[in-house]
Short mmCIF file of C-alpha atoms in Angstrom, two decimals:
data_model
loop_
_atom_site.label_atom_id
_atom_site.label_comp_id
_atom_site.label_asym_id
_atom_site.label_seq_id
_atom_site.Cartn_x
_atom_site.Cartn_y
_atom_site.Cartn_z
CA UNK A 17 -4.72 -17.11 21.37
CA UNK A 18 -4.82 -13.79 19.60
CA UNK A 19 -3.15 -12.26 22.64
CA UNK A 20 -0.30 -14.74 22.33
CA UNK A 21 0.16 -13.94 18.62
CA UNK A 22 0.08 -10.21 19.29
CA UNK A 23 2.59 -10.56 22.10
CA UNK A 24 4.98 -12.56 19.91
CA UNK A 25 4.73 -9.97 17.12
CA UNK A 26 5.38 -7.11 19.54
CA UNK A 27 8.36 -8.95 21.01
CA UNK A 28 9.89 -9.70 17.59
CA UNK A 29 9.53 -6.03 16.66
CA UNK A 30 11.22 -5.03 19.92
CA UNK A 31 14.09 -7.43 19.21
CA UNK A 32 14.53 -6.00 15.71
CA UNK A 33 14.68 -2.47 17.10
CA UNK A 34 17.22 -3.29 19.82
CA UNK A 35 19.21 -5.89 17.92
CA UNK A 36 22.87 -5.27 18.76
CA UNK A 37 22.76 -6.80 22.27
CA UNK A 38 25.98 -5.23 23.50
CA UNK A 39 26.78 -4.20 27.05
CA UNK A 40 24.58 -1.10 26.98
CA UNK A 41 21.37 -3.00 26.21
CA UNK A 42 22.16 -6.55 27.23
CA UNK A 43 19.73 -8.92 28.88
CA UNK A 44 17.95 -6.10 30.69
CA UNK A 45 16.70 -4.89 27.29
CA UNK A 46 15.26 -8.29 26.43
CA UNK A 47 13.67 -8.53 29.88
CA UNK A 48 11.97 -5.14 29.49
CA UNK A 49 10.87 -6.20 26.00
CA UNK A 50 9.16 -9.29 27.40
CA UNK A 51 7.36 -7.21 30.04
CA UNK A 52 6.30 -4.56 27.52
CA UNK A 53 5.00 -7.06 24.96
CA UNK A 54 3.06 -8.92 27.67
CA UNK A 55 1.53 -5.61 28.72
CA UNK A 56 0.55 -4.79 25.13
CA UNK A 57 -0.85 -8.28 24.53
CA UNK A 58 -2.96 -8.33 27.72
CA UNK A 59 -4.39 -4.84 27.51
CA UNK A 60 -4.71 -4.25 23.75
CA UNK A 61 -5.40 -7.77 22.49
CA UNK A 62 -9.09 -7.04 21.98
CA UNK A 63 -8.57 -3.85 20.00
CA UNK A 64 -6.57 -5.29 17.12
CA UNK A 65 -8.94 -6.65 14.46
CA UNK A 66 -8.26 -9.54 12.15
CA UNK A 67 -5.79 -11.57 14.22
CA UNK A 68 -7.15 -15.10 14.57
CA UNK A 69 -6.20 -18.77 14.48
CA UNK A 70 -5.95 -18.57 10.69
CA UNK A 71 -2.64 -16.87 11.40
CA UNK A 72 -0.96 -20.19 12.14
CA UNK A 73 -1.78 -22.03 8.90
CA UNK A 74 1.40 -22.27 6.84
CA UNK A 75 -0.20 -22.25 3.38
CA UNK A 76 -1.52 -18.75 4.06
CA UNK A 77 2.04 -17.60 4.72
CA UNK A 78 3.25 -19.16 1.46
CA UNK A 79 0.49 -17.34 -0.44
CA UNK A 80 1.52 -14.14 1.36
CA UNK A 81 5.12 -14.51 0.15
CA UNK A 82 3.85 -15.18 -3.38
CA UNK A 83 1.64 -12.08 -3.07
CA UNK A 84 4.63 -9.89 -2.18
CA UNK A 85 6.40 -10.88 -5.39
CA UNK A 86 3.29 -10.42 -7.56
CA UNK A 87 2.74 -7.03 -5.98
CA UNK A 88 6.35 -5.93 -6.52
CA UNK A 89 6.14 -6.97 -10.18
CA UNK A 90 2.97 -4.94 -10.82
CA UNK A 91 4.41 -2.04 -8.81
CA UNK A 92 7.49 -2.03 -11.03
CA UNK A 93 5.44 -2.23 -14.27
CA UNK A 94 3.19 0.57 -13.07
CA UNK A 95 6.15 2.74 -12.18
CA UNK A 96 7.60 2.35 -15.67
CA UNK A 97 4.19 3.30 -17.11
CA UNK A 98 3.95 6.42 -14.95
CA UNK A 99 7.57 7.31 -15.76
CA UNK A 100 6.68 7.18 -19.46
CA UNK A 101 3.72 9.50 -18.89
CA UNK A 102 5.75 11.92 -16.76
CA UNK A 103 8.59 12.22 -19.24
CA UNK A 104 6.51 12.31 -22.45
CA UNK A 105 6.31 15.94 -23.71
CA UNK A 106 2.52 15.79 -24.35
CA UNK A 107 1.71 13.93 -21.09
CA UNK A 108 -0.73 11.28 -22.40
CA UNK A 109 -2.95 11.15 -19.32
CA UNK A 110 -6.69 10.58 -19.10
CA UNK A 111 -7.57 10.72 -15.39
CA UNK A 112 -10.88 9.88 -13.76
CA UNK A 113 -12.46 8.23 -10.74
CA UNK A 114 -14.05 4.83 -11.40
CA UNK A 115 -16.04 2.53 -9.17
CA UNK A 116 -14.98 -1.09 -8.68
CA UNK A 117 -16.39 -3.95 -6.69
CA UNK A 118 -14.56 -6.26 -4.30
CA UNK A 119 -15.64 -9.52 -2.71
CA UNK A 120 -13.33 -9.31 0.33
CA UNK A 121 -15.04 -9.04 3.71
CA UNK A 122 -12.03 -9.28 6.00
CA UNK A 123 -11.02 -5.82 7.24
CA UNK A 124 -7.27 -6.40 7.08
CA UNK A 125 -7.59 -7.97 3.63
CA UNK A 126 -9.58 -4.98 2.43
CA UNK A 127 -6.98 -2.60 3.86
CA UNK A 128 -4.15 -4.45 2.14
CA UNK A 129 -6.10 -4.51 -1.13
CA UNK A 130 -6.72 -0.75 -0.98
CA UNK A 131 -3.11 -0.06 -0.05
CA UNK A 132 -1.86 -2.29 -2.87
CA UNK A 133 -4.06 -0.46 -5.36
CA UNK A 134 -2.72 2.83 -4.05
CA UNK A 135 0.90 1.73 -4.17
CA UNK A 136 0.59 0.43 -7.72
CA UNK A 137 1.24 3.58 -9.71
CA UNK A 138 -1.61 4.72 -11.89
CA UNK A 139 -4.35 4.02 -9.38
CA UNK A 140 -5.27 5.60 -6.01
CA UNK A 141 -8.05 4.32 -3.77
CA UNK A 142 -10.22 7.26 -2.68
CA UNK A 143 -12.92 5.59 -0.63
CA UNK A 144 -14.01 2.12 0.46
CA UNK A 145 -17.69 1.76 1.28
CA UNK A 146 -19.30 -0.74 3.63
CA UNK A 147 -21.08 -2.64 0.86
CA UNK A 148 -17.88 -3.63 -0.91
CA UNK A 149 -17.25 -0.87 -3.42
CA UNK A 150 -13.98 0.93 -3.94
CA UNK A 151 -13.63 4.30 -5.65
CA UNK A 152 -10.36 4.40 -7.53
CA UNK A 153 -8.65 7.36 -9.14
CA UNK A 154 -7.06 6.11 -12.35
CA UNK A 155 -4.48 7.98 -14.40
CA UNK A 156 -5.49 6.37 -17.70
CA UNK A 157 -9.17 5.43 -17.71
CA UNK A 158 -9.53 2.51 -20.13
CA UNK A 159 -13.16 1.80 -19.31
CA UNK A 160 -15.84 3.42 -17.17
CA UNK A 161 -17.79 0.20 -16.81
CA UNK A 162 -17.81 -1.24 -13.30
CA UNK A 163 -17.23 -4.88 -14.31
CA UNK A 164 -14.38 -4.25 -16.72
CA UNK A 165 -12.63 -1.86 -14.35
CA UNK A 166 -12.89 -4.52 -11.63
CA UNK A 167 -11.31 -7.05 -13.99
CA UNK A 168 -8.37 -4.76 -14.73
CA UNK A 169 -7.67 -3.19 -11.33
CA UNK A 170 -8.84 -5.54 -8.59
CA UNK A 171 -8.77 -9.12 -9.94
CA UNK A 172 -5.02 -9.64 -9.96
CA UNK A 173 -4.71 -8.89 -6.23
CA UNK A 174 -8.08 -10.11 -5.02
CA UNK A 175 -7.65 -13.76 -5.97
CA UNK A 176 -4.47 -14.13 -3.92
CA UNK A 177 -5.76 -12.07 -0.99
CA UNK A 178 -8.84 -14.29 -0.81
CA UNK A 179 -6.59 -17.30 -0.32
CA UNK A 180 -4.64 -15.51 2.40
CA UNK A 181 -7.44 -13.99 4.47
CA UNK A 182 -10.73 -15.76 3.78
CA UNK B 29 30.49 -7.38 -5.29
CA UNK B 30 28.11 -6.60 -2.44
CA UNK B 31 28.89 -2.91 -2.76
CA UNK B 32 28.32 -2.87 -6.51
CA UNK B 33 24.87 -4.45 -6.17
CA UNK B 34 23.98 -2.02 -3.39
CA UNK B 35 25.13 0.92 -5.55
CA UNK B 36 23.00 -0.27 -8.46
CA UNK B 37 19.91 -0.43 -6.22
CA UNK B 38 20.75 2.99 -4.78
CA UNK B 39 21.00 4.48 -8.28
CA UNK B 40 17.70 2.99 -9.47
CA UNK B 41 16.01 4.18 -6.29
CA UNK B 42 17.28 7.72 -6.76
CA UNK B 43 16.09 7.62 -10.37
CA UNK B 44 12.54 6.74 -9.25
CA UNK B 45 12.64 9.47 -6.59
CA UNK B 46 13.69 11.97 -9.28
CA UNK B 47 10.81 10.81 -11.53
CA UNK B 48 8.40 11.31 -8.65
CA UNK B 49 9.62 14.86 -8.15
CA UNK B 50 9.36 15.66 -11.88
CA UNK B 51 5.82 14.28 -11.82
CA UNK B 52 5.01 16.44 -8.80
CA UNK B 53 5.94 19.53 -10.81
CA UNK B 54 4.44 18.52 -14.15
CA UNK B 55 1.08 16.96 -13.29
CA UNK B 56 -1.93 19.31 -13.42
CA UNK B 57 -4.10 18.62 -10.35
CA UNK B 58 -4.07 17.48 -6.71
CA UNK B 59 -4.88 13.82 -7.30
CA UNK B 60 -2.26 13.27 -9.98
CA UNK B 61 0.37 15.12 -7.97
CA UNK B 62 -0.46 13.01 -4.93
CA UNK B 63 0.05 9.95 -7.07
CA UNK B 64 3.48 11.09 -8.21
CA UNK B 65 4.43 12.14 -4.70
CA UNK B 66 3.53 8.86 -3.02
CA UNK B 67 4.08 6.02 -5.45
CA UNK B 68 7.29 6.56 -7.32
CA UNK B 69 8.81 7.98 -4.16
CA UNK B 70 7.76 4.96 -2.09
CA UNK B 71 9.32 2.56 -4.57
CA UNK B 72 12.43 4.73 -4.80
CA UNK B 73 12.80 4.91 -1.02
CA UNK B 74 12.18 1.18 -0.82
CA UNK B 75 15.02 0.51 -3.26
CA UNK B 76 17.35 2.82 -1.34
CA UNK B 77 16.51 0.96 1.89
CA UNK B 78 17.09 -2.32 0.04
CA UNK B 79 20.56 -1.14 -0.86
CA UNK B 80 21.10 -0.40 2.84
CA UNK B 81 19.94 -3.94 3.65
CA UNK B 82 22.43 -5.38 1.19
CA UNK B 83 25.38 -3.23 2.24
CA UNK B 84 24.82 -2.88 5.98
CA UNK B 85 25.38 -5.27 8.87
CA UNK B 86 22.56 -7.44 10.24
CA UNK B 87 21.21 -5.02 12.94
CA UNK B 88 21.15 -2.15 10.46
CA UNK B 89 19.40 -4.36 7.92
CA UNK B 90 16.73 -5.31 10.47
CA UNK B 91 15.96 -1.65 11.14
CA UNK B 92 15.88 -0.89 7.41
CA UNK B 93 13.36 -3.70 6.91
CA UNK B 94 11.21 -2.25 9.70
CA UNK B 95 11.34 1.20 8.12
CA UNK B 96 10.40 -0.32 4.77
CA UNK B 97 7.41 -2.05 6.37
CA UNK B 98 6.17 1.12 8.07
CA UNK B 99 6.65 3.29 4.98
CA UNK B 100 4.74 0.84 2.81
CA UNK B 101 1.84 0.94 5.30
CA UNK B 102 1.72 4.66 6.09
CA UNK B 103 2.40 6.21 2.70
CA UNK B 104 -0.63 4.79 0.82
CA UNK B 105 -2.83 5.45 3.85
CA UNK B 106 -1.79 9.10 3.87
CA UNK B 107 -2.36 9.34 0.11
CA UNK B 108 -5.81 7.81 0.52
CA UNK B 109 -6.74 10.23 3.32
CA UNK B 110 -5.53 13.27 1.39
CA UNK B 111 -7.26 12.23 -1.84
CA UNK B 112 -10.54 11.56 -0.07
CA UNK B 113 -10.37 14.82 1.87
CA UNK B 114 -9.70 16.86 -1.24
CA UNK B 115 -12.51 15.12 -3.10
CA UNK B 116 -14.99 15.67 -0.27
CA UNK B 117 -14.05 19.35 0.01
CA UNK B 118 -14.80 19.78 -3.72
CA UNK B 119 -11.35 20.53 -5.03
CA UNK B 120 -11.64 20.66 -8.81
CA UNK B 121 -10.11 17.97 -10.96
CA UNK B 122 -8.18 18.70 -14.13
CA UNK B 123 -10.35 19.74 -17.11
CA UNK B 124 -9.28 16.66 -19.10
CA UNK B 125 -10.81 14.35 -16.48
CA UNK B 126 -12.99 11.65 -18.00
CA UNK B 127 -15.34 10.70 -15.17
CA UNK B 128 -15.81 11.23 -11.44
CA UNK B 129 -18.04 8.48 -10.04
CA UNK B 130 -17.21 9.30 -6.42
CA UNK B 131 -18.52 12.88 -6.50
CA UNK B 132 -21.56 11.77 -8.49
CA UNK B 133 -22.48 9.11 -5.95
CA UNK B 134 -21.77 11.38 -3.00
CA UNK B 135 -23.98 14.17 -4.38
CA UNK B 136 -26.74 11.68 -5.17
CA UNK B 137 -26.67 10.35 -1.62
CA UNK B 138 -26.86 13.81 -0.05
CA UNK B 139 -29.76 14.67 -2.38
CA UNK B 140 -31.61 11.54 -1.31
CA UNK B 141 -31.17 12.45 2.34
CA UNK B 142 -32.51 16.01 1.92
#
């Protein structure tokens, strides 16, 4: 099953890369794409973590689309905040590395959470440990307490990611 | 109409890229510079690619979406790797830094081992 999903994803990516099917690419291109994605799916299906039957449930996809919009909104807000700090003559920054806790166990979910925290300006994930802690570099440390920092940084993403991946 | 919208996105994207570059020059230490160099620039590049999606034909738009996807995966990963590497190799943070839990925990762990 996971091989089938991986093969479909590889084939869709191939189609996007070779989209204008004019005379130079044509049906030969699609044929080679099918062979290549079958090859990838058969030989590398076991090495890709996190692909499972959960992939086919539609409500997870709806939550994923909702997550993209939430993420873009926070990304935009954070960018305005960083822009204010960059352009202010005194540079009102108060950097530090804080420790936050996450409940996510799924590897892909954890990766997306860390990448979201990094892409939201103001915070950079430095390290994720095995027992569910993230070390986050924060441009404006509001609190050094673990619980409160978790509330501010992680909660907004974690709730949606739990619905998508758990 | 399509062109106007695409130009607006292009302009906002360039503005964010410029802010990222100003931050790269103005911020005091590695971690903050890394932040300016990855985040604002990723959003700026994303907006520029979005303007390409709006203005271009369908095959071009598909490739722009792919590029957007790959940038949004690789750029934070690279930032994470660089920040961790510089923290592990004891590069000093800015003197105004409030706390550094990561170095504290790392030193405590190595002390426990030895």
